[in-house]
Each structure stands twice: as C-alpha cells, then as structure tokens.
PDB file of C-alpha atoms and ligand atoms in Angstrom:
ATOM      1  CA  THR A  29     105.081  95.063  88.194  1.00  0.00           C
ATOM      2  CA  CYS A  30     102.197  94.161  90.107  1.00  0.00           C
ATOM      3  CA  HIS A  31     100.328  96.801  92.321  1.00  0.00           C
ATOM      4  CA  LEU A  32      98.283  96.143  95.423  1.00  0.00           C
ATOM      5  CA  ALA A  33      95.106  97.273  94.731  1.00  0.00           C
ATOM      6  CA  TRP A  34      92.294  95.896  96.971  1.00  0.00           C
ATOM      7  CA  LEU A  35      91.200  93.761  99.605  1.00  0.00           C
ATOM      8  CA  ILE A  36      88.073  91.860  99.714  1.00  0.00           C
ATOM      9  CA  PHE A  37      86.520  91.120 103.088  1.00  0.00           C
ATOM     10  CA  VAL A  38      83.134  89.763 103.608  1.00  0.00           C
ATOM     11  CA  PHE A  39      82.324  92.708 105.569  1.00  0.00           C
ATOM     12  CA  SER A  40      78.695  93.833 105.938  1.00  0.00           C
ATOM     13  CA  VAL A  41      78.128  97.265 104.753  1.00  0.00           C
ATOM     14  CA  GLU A  42      77.075  99.376 107.816  1.00  0.00           C
ATOM     15  CA  MET A  43      76.816 103.049 108.318  1.00  0.00           C
ATOM     16  CA  GLY A  44      80.251 104.221 109.798  1.00  0.00           C
ATOM     17  CA  PHE A  45      82.939 102.913 107.778  1.00  0.00           C
ATOM     18  CA  HIS A  46      82.788 105.662 105.468  1.00  0.00           C
ATOM     19  CA  HIS A  47      83.337 108.650 107.899  1.00  0.00           C
ATOM     20  CA  VAL A  48      86.868 108.027 106.988  1.00  0.00           C
ATOM     21  CA  CYS A  49      86.919 106.875 103.419  1.00  0.00           C
ATOM     22  CA  ARG A  50      85.028 107.711 100.365  1.00  0.00           C
ATOM     23  CA  VAL A  51      82.614 105.476  98.460  1.00  0.00           C
ATOM     24  CA  LEU A  52      84.452 104.928  94.863  1.00  0.00           C
ATOM     25  CA  ARG A  53      81.798 102.720  93.443  1.00  0.00           C
ATOM     26  CA  HIS A  54      78.993 100.483  94.586  1.00  0.00           C
ATOM     27  CA  GLU A  55      77.471  97.399  92.534  1.00  0.00           C
ATOM     28  CA  GLU A  56      74.488  95.116  93.079  1.00  0.00           C
ATOM     29  CA  PHE A  57      74.273  91.675  91.948  1.00  0.00           C
ATOM     30  CA  GLU A  58      71.359  89.281  91.847  1.00  0.00           C
ATOM     31  CA  GLU A  59      73.238  86.134  92.037  1.00  0.00           C
ATOM     32  CA  GLY A  60      76.709  84.686  93.667  1.00  0.00           C
ATOM     33  CA  CYS A  61      79.693  85.405  91.757  1.00  0.00           C
ATOM     34  CA  LYS A  62      81.941  82.959  89.526  1.00  0.00           C
ATOM     35  CA  ALA A  63      85.320  83.635  91.700  1.00  0.00           C
ATOM     36  CA  ALA A  64      83.229  83.502  95.054  1.00  0.00           C
ATOM     37  CA  CYS A  65      83.835  87.215  95.283  1.00  0.00           C
ATOM     38  CA  ASN A  66      80.928  87.312  97.726  1.00  0.00           C
ATOM     39  CA  GLY A  67      82.130  84.240  99.699  1.00  0.00           C
ATOM     40  CA  PRO A  68      80.778  80.983  99.409  1.00  0.00           C
ATOM     41  CA  TYR A  69      77.087  82.284  99.162  1.00  0.00           C
ATOM     42  CA  ASP A  70      74.442  82.130  96.609  1.00  0.00           C
ATOM     43  CA  GLY A  71      71.710  84.925  96.260  1.00  0.00           C
ATOM     44  CA  LYS A  72      71.913  88.590  96.229  1.00  0.00           C
ATOM     45  CA  TRP A  73      74.747  90.478  97.381  1.00  0.00           C
ATOM     46  CA  SER A  74      76.394  93.870  96.683  1.00  0.00           C
ATOM     47  CA  LYS A  75      79.964  95.216  96.573  1.00  0.00           C
ATOM     48  CA  THR A  76      81.143  98.603  97.614  1.00  0.00           C
ATOM     49  CA  MET A  77      84.657  99.894  97.034  1.00  0.00           C
ATOM     50  CA  VAL A  78      85.929 102.420  99.730  1.00  0.00           C
ATOM     51  CA  GLY A  79      89.207 104.092 100.049  1.00  0.00           C
ATOM     52  CA  PHE A  80      91.188 107.596 100.006  1.00  0.00           C
ATOM     53  CA  GLY A  81      91.657 107.785  96.180  1.00  0.00           C
ATOM     54  CA  PRO A  82      91.118 106.006  92.888  1.00  0.00           C
ATOM     55  CA  GLU A  83      92.040 102.305  92.720  1.00  0.00           C
ATOM     56  CA  ASP A  84      94.698 102.765  90.471  1.00  0.00           C
ATOM     57  CA  ASP A  85      97.012 104.264  92.962  1.00  0.00           C
ATOM     58  CA  HIS A  86      95.354 103.702  96.034  1.00  0.00           C
ATOM     59  CA  PHE A  87      94.640 100.570  98.561  1.00  0.00           C
ATOM     60  CA  VAL A  88      90.915 100.027  98.294  1.00  0.00           C
ATOM     61  CA  ALA A  89      88.648  97.750 100.456  1.00  0.00           C
ATOM     62  CA  GLU A  90      85.780  95.952  99.039  1.00  0.00           C
ATOM     63  CA  LEU A  91      83.230  95.711 101.297  1.00  0.00           C
ATOM     64  CA  THR A  92      80.905  92.844 100.500  1.00  0.00           C
ATOM     65  CA  TYR A  93      77.365  92.500 101.810  1.00  0.00           C
ATOM     66  CA  ASN A  94      75.274  89.261 101.307  1.00  0.00           C
ATOM     67  CA  TYR A  95      71.644  90.273 101.857  1.00  0.00           C
ATOM     68  CA  GLY A  96      70.660  86.924 103.668  1.00  0.00           C
ATOM     69  CA  ILE A  97      73.543  86.667 106.366  1.00  0.00           C
ATOM     70  CA  GLY A  98      73.639  88.400 109.476  1.00  0.00           C
ATOM     71  CA  ASP A  99      77.273  88.088 110.625  1.00  0.00           C
ATOM     72  CA  TYR A 100      80.575  86.033 110.061  1.00  0.00           C
ATOM     73  CA  LYS A 101      82.574  84.256 112.486  1.00  0.00           C
ATOM     74  CA  LEU A 102      85.969  86.047 112.780  1.00  0.00           C
ATOM     75  CA  GLY A 103      89.157  83.955 112.373  1.00  0.00           C
ATOM     76  CA  ASN A 104      92.791  84.834 113.501  1.00  0.00           C
ATOM     77  CA  ASP A 105      93.898  85.466 109.665  1.00  0.00           C
ATOM     78  CA  PHE A 106      93.427  88.914 109.265  1.00  0.00           C
ATOM     79  CA  MET A 107      95.109  91.264 111.963  1.00  0.00           C
ATOM     80  CA  GLY A 108      94.423  94.695 110.748  1.00  0.00           C
ATOM     81  CA  ILE A 109      94.751  97.718 108.703  1.00  0.00           C
ATOM     82  CA  THR A 110      96.839 100.463 109.358  1.00  0.00           C
ATOM     83  CA  LEU A 111      95.919 104.131 108.532  1.00  0.00           C
ATOM     84  CA  ALA A 112      97.949 107.279 108.940  1.00  0.00           C
ATOM     85  CA  SER A 113      95.149 109.602 109.558  1.00  0.00           C
ATOM     86  CA  SER A 114      94.678 112.103 112.348  1.00  0.00           C
ATOM     87  CA  GLN A 115      91.314 112.925 110.836  1.00  0.00           C
ATOM     88  CA  ALA A 116      90.185 109.317 111.323  1.00  0.00           C
ATOM     89  CA  VAL A 117      91.327 109.610 114.893  1.00  0.00           C
ATOM     90  CA  SER A 118      89.498 112.808 115.600  1.00  0.00           C
ATOM     91  CA  ASN A 119      86.353 111.530 113.686  1.00  0.00           C
ATOM     92  CA  ALA A 120      86.435 108.413 115.904  1.00  0.00           C
ATOM     93  CA  ARG A 121      86.596 110.747 119.041  1.00  0.00           C
ATOM     94  CA  LYS A 122      83.628 112.758 117.964  1.00  0.00           C
ATOM     95  CA  LEU A 123      81.590 109.693 116.827  1.00  0.00           C
ATOM     96  CA  GLU A 124      82.547 108.117 120.476  1.00  0.00           C
ATOM     97  CA  TRP A 125      83.808 105.377 118.718  1.00  0.00           C
ATOM     98  CA  PRO A 126      86.008 103.227 121.079  1.00  0.00           C
ATOM     99  CA  LEU A 127      89.839 103.886 120.598  1.00  0.00           C
ATOM    100  CA  THR A 128      92.473 102.205 122.728  1.00  0.00           C
ATOM    101  CA  GLU A 129      96.028 103.722 122.476  1.00  0.00           C
ATOM    102  CA  VAL A 130      98.221 100.733 122.031  1.00  0.00           C
ATOM    103  CA  ALA A 131     101.448 102.771 121.293  1.00  0.00           C
ATOM    104  CA  GLU A 132     102.305 106.360 121.150  1.00  0.00           C
ATOM    105  CA  GLY A 133      99.744 108.074 118.807  1.00  0.00           C
ATOM    106  CA  VAL A 134      98.466 104.706 117.619  1.00  0.00           C
ATOM    107  CA  PHE A 135      94.780 103.728 118.325  1.00  0.00           C
ATOM    108  CA  GLU A 136      93.336 100.267 117.789  1.00  0.00           C
ATOM    109  CA  THR A 137      89.656 100.170 116.990  1.00  0.00           C
ATOM    110  CA  GLU A 138      87.253  97.951 115.453  1.00  0.00           C
ATOM    111  CA  ALA A 139      84.874  98.352 112.314  1.00  0.00           C
ATOM    112  CA  PRO A 140      81.585  96.518 112.665  1.00  0.00           C
ATOM    113  CA  GLY A 141      82.211  93.062 112.252  1.00  0.00           C
ATOM    114  CA  GLY A 142      85.167  92.941 114.202  1.00  0.00           C
ATOM    115  CA  TYR A 143      88.060  93.848 111.746  1.00  0.00           C
ATOM    116  CA  LYS A 144      90.814  95.652 113.534  1.00  0.00           C
ATOM    117  CA  PHE A 145      91.987  99.149 112.248  1.00  0.00           C
ATOM    118  CA  TYR A 146      95.225 100.985 113.735  1.00  0.00           C
ATOM    119  CA  LEU A 147      94.952 104.497 113.280  1.00  0.00           C
ATOM    120  CA  GLN A 148      98.290 106.671 113.521  1.00  0.00           C
ATOM    121  CA  ASN A 149      97.405 110.191 114.870  1.00  0.00           C
ATOM    122  CA  CYS A 150      99.349 111.949 112.147  1.00  0.00           C
ATOM    123  CA  SER A 151      98.143 114.223 109.254  1.00  0.00           C
ATOM    124  CA  LEU A 152      97.312 112.591 105.831  1.00  0.00           C
ATOM    125  CA  PRO A 153     100.513 111.814 104.078  1.00  0.00           C
ATOM    126  CA  GLN A 154     101.058 112.845 100.300  1.00  0.00           C
ATOM    127  CA  SER A 155     100.481 109.270  99.086  1.00  0.00           C
ATOM    128  CA  ASP A 156      97.886 106.645 100.340  1.00  0.00           C
ATOM    129  CA  PRO A 157      97.212 107.072 104.080  1.00  0.00           C
ATOM    130  CA  VAL A 158      96.611 103.106 104.139  1.00  0.00           C
ATOM    131  CA  LEU A 159      99.992 102.083 105.213  1.00  0.00           C
ATOM    132  CA  LYS A 160      99.684  98.475 105.729  1.00  0.00           C
ATOM    133  CA  VAL A 161      97.772  95.369 105.991  1.00  0.00           C
ATOM    134  CA  THR A 162      98.552  92.751 108.327  1.00  0.00           C
ATOM    135  CA  LEU A 163      98.074  88.981 107.897  1.00  0.00           C
ATOM    136  CA  ALA A 164      98.749  86.178 110.400  1.00  0.00           C
ATOM    137  CA  VAL A 165     101.144  83.489 108.950  1.00  0.00           C
ATOM    138  CA  SER A 166     102.084  80.098 110.797  1.00  0.00           C
ATOM    139  CA  ASP A 167     105.709  79.921 109.293  1.00  0.00           C
ATOM    140  CA  LEU A 168     107.249  83.214 108.556  1.00  0.00           C
ATOM    141  CA  HIS A 169     110.122  81.692 106.425  1.00  0.00           C
ATOM    142  CA  LYS A 170     107.720  79.425 104.254  1.00  0.00           C
ATOM    143  CA  SER A 171     105.610  82.426 103.747  1.00  0.00           C
ATOM    144  CA  LEU A 172     108.555  84.790 102.545  1.00  0.00           C
ATOM    145  CA  ASN A 173     109.416  82.197 100.302  1.00  0.00           C
ATOM    146  CA  TYR A 174     105.884  82.331  98.820  1.00  0.00           C
ATOM    147  CA  TRP A 175     105.451  85.910  98.902  1.00  0.00           C
ATOM    148  CA  CYS A 176     109.049  86.887  97.713  1.00  0.00           C
ATOM    149  CA  ASP A 177     110.527  84.283  95.797  1.00  0.00           C
ATOM    150  CA  LEU A 178     107.049  83.099  93.968  1.00  0.00           C
ATOM    151  CA  LEU A 179     105.114  86.283  93.752  1.00  0.00           C
ATOM    152  CA  GLY A 180     108.224  88.788  93.742  1.00  0.00           C
ATOM    153  CA  MET A 181     107.638  91.092  96.605  1.00  0.00           C
ATOM    154  CA  LYS A 182     110.375  92.872  97.889  1.00  0.00           C
ATOM    155  CA  ILE A 183     111.061  92.998 101.772  1.00  0.00           C
ATOM    156  CA  TYR A 184     111.222  96.373 103.290  1.00  0.00           C
ATOM    157  CA  GLU A 185     111.659  95.513 106.893  1.00  0.00           C
ATOM    158  CA  LYS A 186     112.231  92.163 108.768  1.00  0.00           C
ATOM    159  CA  ASP A 187     112.240  91.568 112.253  1.00  0.00           C
ATOM    160  CA  GLU A 188     113.135  87.770 113.270  1.00  0.00           C
ATOM    161  CA  GLU A 189     112.408  88.088 117.013  1.00  0.00           C
ATOM    162  CA  LYS A 190     108.965  89.807 116.463  1.00  0.00           C
ATOM    163  CA  GLN A 191     108.274  87.261 113.560  1.00  0.00           C
ATOM    164  CA  ARG A 192     107.042  89.845 111.343  1.00  0.00           C
ATOM    165  CA  ALA A 193     107.999  91.106 107.804  1.00  0.00           C
ATOM    166  CA  LEU A 194     106.965  94.169 105.704  1.00  0.00           C
ATOM    167  CA  LEU A 195     106.655  93.473 101.861  1.00  0.00           C
ATOM    168  CA  GLY A 196     105.707  95.335  98.932  1.00  0.00           C
ATOM    169  CA  TYR A 197     106.018  95.900  95.300  1.00  0.00           C
ATOM    170  CA  ALA A 198     106.977  99.374  95.197  1.00  0.00           C
ATOM    171  CA  ASP A 199     108.147 102.197  97.723  1.00  0.00           C
ATOM    172  CA  ASN A 200     104.979 104.333  97.430  1.00  0.00           C
ATOM    173  CA  GLN A 201     102.401 101.608  97.670  1.00  0.00           C
ATOM    174  CA  CYS A 202     100.269 100.297 100.558  1.00  0.00           C
ATOM    175  CA  LYS A 203     102.417  97.099 102.043  1.00  0.00           C
ATOM    176  CA  LEU A 204     101.772  93.782 103.123  1.00  0.00           C
ATOM    177  CA  GLU A 205     102.816  92.938 106.680  1.00  0.00           C
ATOM    178  CA  LEU A 206     103.152  89.173 107.646  1.00  0.00           C
ATOM    179  CA  GLN A 207     102.729  88.664 111.121  1.00  0.00           C
ATOM    180  CA  GLY A 208     103.984  85.038 112.560  1.00  0.00           C
ATOM    181  CA  VAL A 209     101.421  83.565 114.973  1.00  0.00           C
ATOM    182  CA  LYS A 210     101.666  80.494 117.184  1.00  0.00           C
ATOM    183  CA  GLY A 211      99.637  77.442 115.838  1.00  0.00           C
ATOM    184  CA  ALA A 212      97.496  77.306 112.615  1.00  0.00           C
ATOM    185  CA  VAL A 213      96.066  80.157 110.976  1.00  0.00           C
ATOM    186  CA  ASP A 214      92.078  79.857 111.077  1.00  0.00           C
ATOM    187  CA  HIS A 215      89.956  81.754 108.396  1.00  0.00           C
ATOM    188  CA  ALA A 216      86.939  80.980 109.886  1.00  0.00           C
ATOM    189  CA  ALA A 217      83.940  82.641 107.838  1.00  0.00           C
ATOM    190  CA  ALA A 218      84.772  86.268 107.825  1.00  0.00           C
ATOM    191  CA  PHE A 219      87.914  85.766 105.742  1.00  0.00           C
ATOM    192  CA  GLY A 220      88.664  87.981 102.604  1.00  0.00           C
ATOM    193  CA  ARG A 221      90.995  88.147  99.701  1.00  0.00           C
ATOM    194  CA  ILE A 222      94.026  90.384  99.075  1.00  0.00           C
ATOM    195  CA  ALA A 223      94.064  91.481  95.527  1.00  0.00           C
ATOM    196  CA  PHE A 224      96.598  92.793  93.144  1.00  0.00           C
ATOM    197  CA  SER A 225      96.151  94.276  89.718  1.00  0.00           C
ATOM    198  CA  CYS A 226      98.753  93.081  87.035  1.00  0.00           C
ATOM    199  CA  PRO A 227      99.631  93.453  83.539  1.00  0.00           C
ATOM    200  CA  GLN A 228      97.037  90.939  82.010  1.00  0.00           C
ATOM    201  CA  LYS A 229      99.618  89.323  80.088  1.00  0.00           C
ATOM    202  CA  GLU A 230     101.423  87.994  83.105  1.00  0.00           C
ATOM    203  CA  LEU A 231      98.607  86.098  84.282  1.00  0.00           C
ATOM    204  CA  PRO A 232      99.164  82.910  82.393  1.00  0.00           C
ATOM    205  CA  ASP A 233     102.862  82.882  83.261  1.00  0.00           C
ATOM    206  CA  LEU A 234     102.026  83.243  86.976  1.00  0.00           C
ATOM    207  CA  GLU A 235      99.373  80.549  86.604  1.00  0.00           C
ATOM    208  CA  ASP A 236     101.965  78.109  85.011  1.00  0.00           C
ATOM    209  CA  LEU A 237     104.695  79.047  87.531  1.00  0.00           C
ATOM    210  CA  MET A 238     102.123  78.230  90.443  1.00  0.00           C
ATOM    211  CA  LYS A 239     101.507  74.866  88.831  1.00  0.00           C
ATOM    212  CA  ARG A 240     104.946  74.111  88.326  1.00  0.00           C
ATOM    213  CA  GLU A 241     105.614  74.804  91.980  1.00  0.00           C
ATOM    214  CA  ASN A 242     102.824  72.704  93.022  1.00  0.00           C
ATOM    215  CA  GLN A 243     101.105  75.581  94.864  1.00  0.00           C
ATOM    216  CA  LYS A 244      97.371  75.916  95.106  1.00  0.00           C
ATOM    217  CA  ILE A 245      95.159  77.422  92.686  1.00  0.00           C
ATOM    218  CA  LEU A 246      91.755  78.223  94.038  1.00  0.00           C
ATOM    219  CA  THR A 247      90.438  79.500  90.687  1.00  0.00           C
ATOM    220  CA  PRO A 248      92.286  79.187  87.249  1.00  0.00           C
ATOM    221  CA  LEU A 249      92.401  82.052  84.847  1.00  0.00           C
ATOM    222  CA  VAL A 250      88.803  82.769  84.389  1.00  0.00           C
ATOM    223  CA  SER A 251      86.915  85.968  82.670  1.00  0.00           C
ATOM    224  CA  LEU A 252      84.372  87.603  84.969  1.00  0.00           C
ATOM    225  CA  ASP A 253      81.755  89.784  83.518  1.00  0.00           C
ATOM    226  CA  THR A 254      80.084  92.684  85.112  1.00  0.00           C
ATOM    227  CA  PRO A 255      76.770  93.614  83.042  1.00  0.00           C
ATOM    228  CA  GLY A 256      77.488  96.685  81.052  1.00  0.00           C
ATOM    229  CA  LYS A 257      81.166  96.932  81.975  1.00  0.00           C
ATOM    230  CA  ALA A 258      84.502  95.606  81.012  1.00  0.00           C
ATOM    231  CA  THR A 259      85.306  91.760  81.490  1.00  0.00           C
ATOM    232  CA  VAL A 260      88.293  91.296  83.823  1.00  0.00           C
ATOM    233  CA  GLN A 261      90.575  88.240  84.029  1.00  0.00           C
ATOM    234  CA  VAL A 262      91.435  86.845  87.467  1.00  0.00           C
ATOM    235  CA  VAL A 263      93.610  83.790  88.620  1.00  0.00           C
ATOM    236  CA  ILE A 264      93.194  83.177  92.399  1.00  0.00           C
ATOM    237  CA  LEU A 265      95.945  81.649  94.628  1.00  0.00           C
ATOM    238  CA  ALA A 266      96.360  80.502  98.198  1.00  0.00           C
ATOM    239  CA  ASP A 267      99.292  81.026 100.134  1.00  0.00           C
ATOM    240  CA  PRO A 268     100.704  78.454 102.447  1.00  0.00           C
ATOM    241  CA  ASP A 269      98.206  79.369 105.184  1.00  0.00           C
ATOM    242  CA  GLY A 270      95.377  79.314 102.906  1.00  0.00           C
ATOM    243  CA  HIS A 271      95.278  83.414 102.422  1.00  0.00           C
ATOM    244  CA  GLU A 272      93.334  83.792  99.303  1.00  0.00           C
ATOM    245  CA  ILE A 273      95.271  86.023  96.705  1.00  0.00           C
ATOM    246  CA  CYS A 274      93.400  87.509  93.693  1.00  0.00           C
ATOM    247  CA  PHE A 275      95.540  88.630  90.394  1.00  0.00           C
ATOM    248  CA  VAL A 276      93.624  90.951  88.019  1.00  0.00           C
ATOM    249  CA  GLY A 277      94.384  91.873  84.629  1.00  0.00           C
ATOM    250  CA  ASP A 278      95.143  95.708  84.659  1.00  0.00           C
ATOM    251  CA  GLU A 279      93.889  96.972  81.524  1.00  0.00           C
ATOM    252  CA  ALA A 280      90.227  95.880  82.049  1.00  0.00           C
ATOM    253  CA  PHE A 281      90.474  96.477  85.842  1.00  0.00           C
ATOM    254  CA  ARG A 282      91.246 100.163  85.285  1.00  0.00           C
ATOM    255  CA  GLU A 283      88.461 100.641  83.048  1.00  0.00           C
ATOM    256  CA  LEU A 284      86.108  98.831  85.595  1.00  0.00           C
ATOM    257  CA  SER A 285      87.396 100.553  88.399  1.00  0.00           C
ATOM    258  CA  LYS A 286      86.777 104.325  87.549  1.00  0.00           C
ATOM    259  CA  VAL A 287      85.449 106.106  90.343  1.00  0.00           C
ATOM    260  CA  ASP A 288      81.842 106.351  89.976  1.00  0.00           C
ATOM    261  CA  PRO A 289      80.551 109.914  91.167  1.00  0.00           C
ATOM    262  CA  GLN A 290      77.156 108.181  91.892  1.00  0.00           C
ATOM    263  CA  GLY A 291      78.856 105.446  94.012  1.00  0.00           C
ATOM    264  CA  SER A 292      77.866 107.117  97.523  1.00  0.00           C
ATOM    265  CA  LYS A 293      74.366 107.598  96.381  1.00  0.00           C
ATOM    266  CA  LEU A 294      73.760 104.210  94.925  1.00  0.00           C
ATOM    267  CA  LEU A 295      75.111 102.626  98.245  1.00  0.00           C
ATOM    268  CA  ASP A 296      72.474 105.082 100.203  1.00  0.00           C
ATOM    269  CA  ASP A 297      69.705 104.175  98.139  1.00  0.00           C
ATOM    270  CA  ALA A 298      70.529 100.351  98.336  1.00  0.00           C
ATOM    271  CA  MET A 299      70.866 100.656 102.085  1.00  0.00           C
ATOM    272  CA  ALA A 300      67.326 102.534 102.221  1.00  0.00           C
ATOM    273  CA  ALA A 301      65.952  99.969  99.908  1.00  0.00           C
ATOM    274  CA  ASP A 302      67.067  97.043 101.775  1.00  0.00           C
ATOM    275  CA  LYS A 303      64.299  95.149 103.610  1.00  0.00           C
ATOM    276  CA  SER A 304      66.117  92.143 104.456  1.00  0.00           C
ATOM    277  CA  ASP A 305      66.102  92.771 108.171  1.00  0.00           C
ATOM    278  CA  GLU A 306      62.256  93.692 107.997  1.00  0.00           C
ATOM    279  CA  TRP A 307      61.913  90.393 105.643  1.00  0.00           C
ATOM    280  CA  PHE A 308      63.672  88.080 108.251  1.00  0.00           C
ATOM    281  CA  ALA A 309      61.937  89.597 111.234  1.00  0.00           C
ATOM    282  CA  LYS A 310      58.405  89.287 109.573  1.00  0.00           C
ATOM    283  CA  HIS A 311      59.043  85.716 108.675  1.00  0.00           C
ATOM    284  CA  ASN A 312      60.262  85.019 112.342  1.00  0.00           C
ATOM    285  CA  LYS A 313      63.713  83.842 111.316  1.00  0.00           C
ATOM    286  CA  PRO A 314      67.052  84.801 112.107  1.00  0.00           C
ATOM    287  CA  LYS A 315      69.506  85.999 109.355  1.00  0.00           C
ATOM    288  CA  ALA A 316      71.845  83.171 108.795  1.00  0.00           C
ATOM    289  CA  SER A 317      75.323  83.391 110.093  1.00  0.00           C
ATOM    290  CA  GLY A 318      78.556  82.973 107.591  1.00  0.00           C
TER     291      GLY A 318
HETATM  292  C1  NAG B  14      96.272 113.767 118.078  1.00  0.00           C
HETATM  293  O1  NAG B  14      97.488 114.792 117.776  1.00  0.00           O
HETATM  294  C2  NAG B  14      96.898 116.045 117.967  1.00  0.00           C
HETATM  295  C3  NAG B  14      97.992 117.106 117.358  1.00  0.00           C
HETATM  296  O2  NAG B  14      99.179 116.716 117.638  1.00  0.00           O
HETATM  297  C4  NAG B  14      96.434 116.229 119.388  1.00  0.00           C
HETATM  298  O3  NAG B  14      96.026 117.817 119.413  1.00  0.00           O
HETATM  299  C5  NAG B  14      95.330 115.138 119.679  1.00  0.00           C
HETATM  300  O4  NAG B  14      94.947 115.458 121.059  1.00  0.00           O
HETATM  301  C6  NAG B  14      95.978 113.720 119.251  1.00  0.00           C
HETATM  302  N1  NAG B  14      94.573 112.952 119.713  1.00  0.00           N
HETATM  303  C7  NAG B  14      94.608 112.260 120.360  1.00  0.00           C
HETATM  304  C8  NAG B  14      93.193 111.430 120.631  1.00  0.00           C
HETATM  305  O5  NAG B  14      95.213 111.653 121.041  1.00  0.00           O
END
C-alpha cells in the first residue's frame, strides 16, 4: 500500500515555522527541477523538509523557497493542516502568534504566506501529531471516485451534509480530508502538491491505470537526480480539481529521505547567506510575485 509522505507547497522559508517541527533535511539547487518541484520557476531554490519525525512514518511538509520570488497569491485549494499539539498552542501563545479558537480546544492560525493550521490543544499522540491535511473539492462524489476507486484510499469518515470526507491508506497515518466548496477550486500561485511514497514497481501500473481511465498525468514516470544521492522515480497526476499528486518510488525515497543531522544548520546557514532581499533592494527592484 501507499503511504502519505509529504506535501509540497511553495512556501517561503521564514523563521517561525520550525518552532513546532524540526528540520529533517535541507537542500539547495542551482536551477529549476524537472518535475517542477519548486513550482513553475527557474533559478536558484531550496527545499526544506520539516516534520515531527522521519519521513518514513511521518507526514512531512516540504517548504520550497525560490530566491527570486517574494510572495505567492493564495487560492482556495488548500484548507489547512490539523495538528494535535498542546506544545504548538503554548509556543504560539508565548510568541504572541495570532490564534483564534474555532472550536473547543482547537485554534486556527496562519503560517507566513497565509497557509492555515488548526492546532488541537492536546498532548502529542504516540503516532504522528499531524492528523490531517484538508483540500477543497468542487464535487465530493467525483473526488471520492478518483481518490478511493482509482487511487485506492479508504474512507474513514463521511458527512454528506457537511460535504466532507476523511480518507487514508492506513489507520496510523496522516489522513487526507476532502471538503466540498461552492464553485471552482482556484489554485492561484501558492499551490502545492500532495505526495505519497509507494513501492516503485507499482508506479508503471498506476500510470497505465490513469491512461486507461483518461485521467490527467502531469509528469509521466520520470527519474529525478539529487546530486550525490539516490535517483527517485516519480509520476505526477492531477485529480478532477487539478490538485497535483506525486507518487514516489519508496525504495530510493527511503534512502534519499534520511534525516540529516546537519539539516537545521544547513538551513540556518542558507538563510544567513541569502542576500536576495539586499540584492533586490540595491537594484531598486521588487522581488517578483509568484
Ligand atoms: C490548553 O490546555 C491546557 C491544559 O488543559 C490549559 O491549561 C491551557 O490553558 C490551554 N490553552 C489554551 C490556549 O486554551
């Protein structure tokens, strides 16, 4: 079976996010990625994986920083990440980060860039404190056909009235929540990608299935190199609302995704060395909008 491994969003890396998670690894790239991992941008970029534990058994967020881009327009596609962590709630309080109580013991907050987080004020569970990721869909039934019948996810909860469903590949993994919205799903520029790791041998079958079903394939099965590290295979699909879904071959991914004890230092060094704000200021140019 597959495993919800990480989510790619075109976040900009800013201080603050890793008060709740830890940096698992950090990599710098000189040019855009073959599978558009950094969004539709050329040039220097970096990615930082943050999460509550190793990528093998935890949900991980991939923060993508494009050195030349200052901000990204938010759509309505990504509705938030829900964490169970009283530590996150108390950290946010201490840092005077704005919190709004939206249900008893549940606080809504915004990361830099505007992505929403829902923090449940309860102690860290044994498993991954990232409980679910919520995406907007325009037609819940159509989306359930796609995610369950084609991609094989199991329905954990379904509420027709509220137009929501909770899906997963396994009980102890972070869940995917689909929330029906009125009208179309707008990805704007700050869109990301949901990703799963899968046994590599299943990827060609998955690609064939999508071809047979006339579903959109954004990136046919391709090998991606990380200099000095394992080469991973990925295939990237789009669901009926255009949410990008990346399936990654598990074996190489496990090797590639090892926690780097230097990750946090590499990120700090890269942020200290990043003179892009000064460069744009000196040349009297604004950073581009995504
Ligand atoms: C979170 O829960 C703890 C323990 O139940 C409580 O003391 C604390 O006030 C709560 N925090 C907020 C911000 O409500």
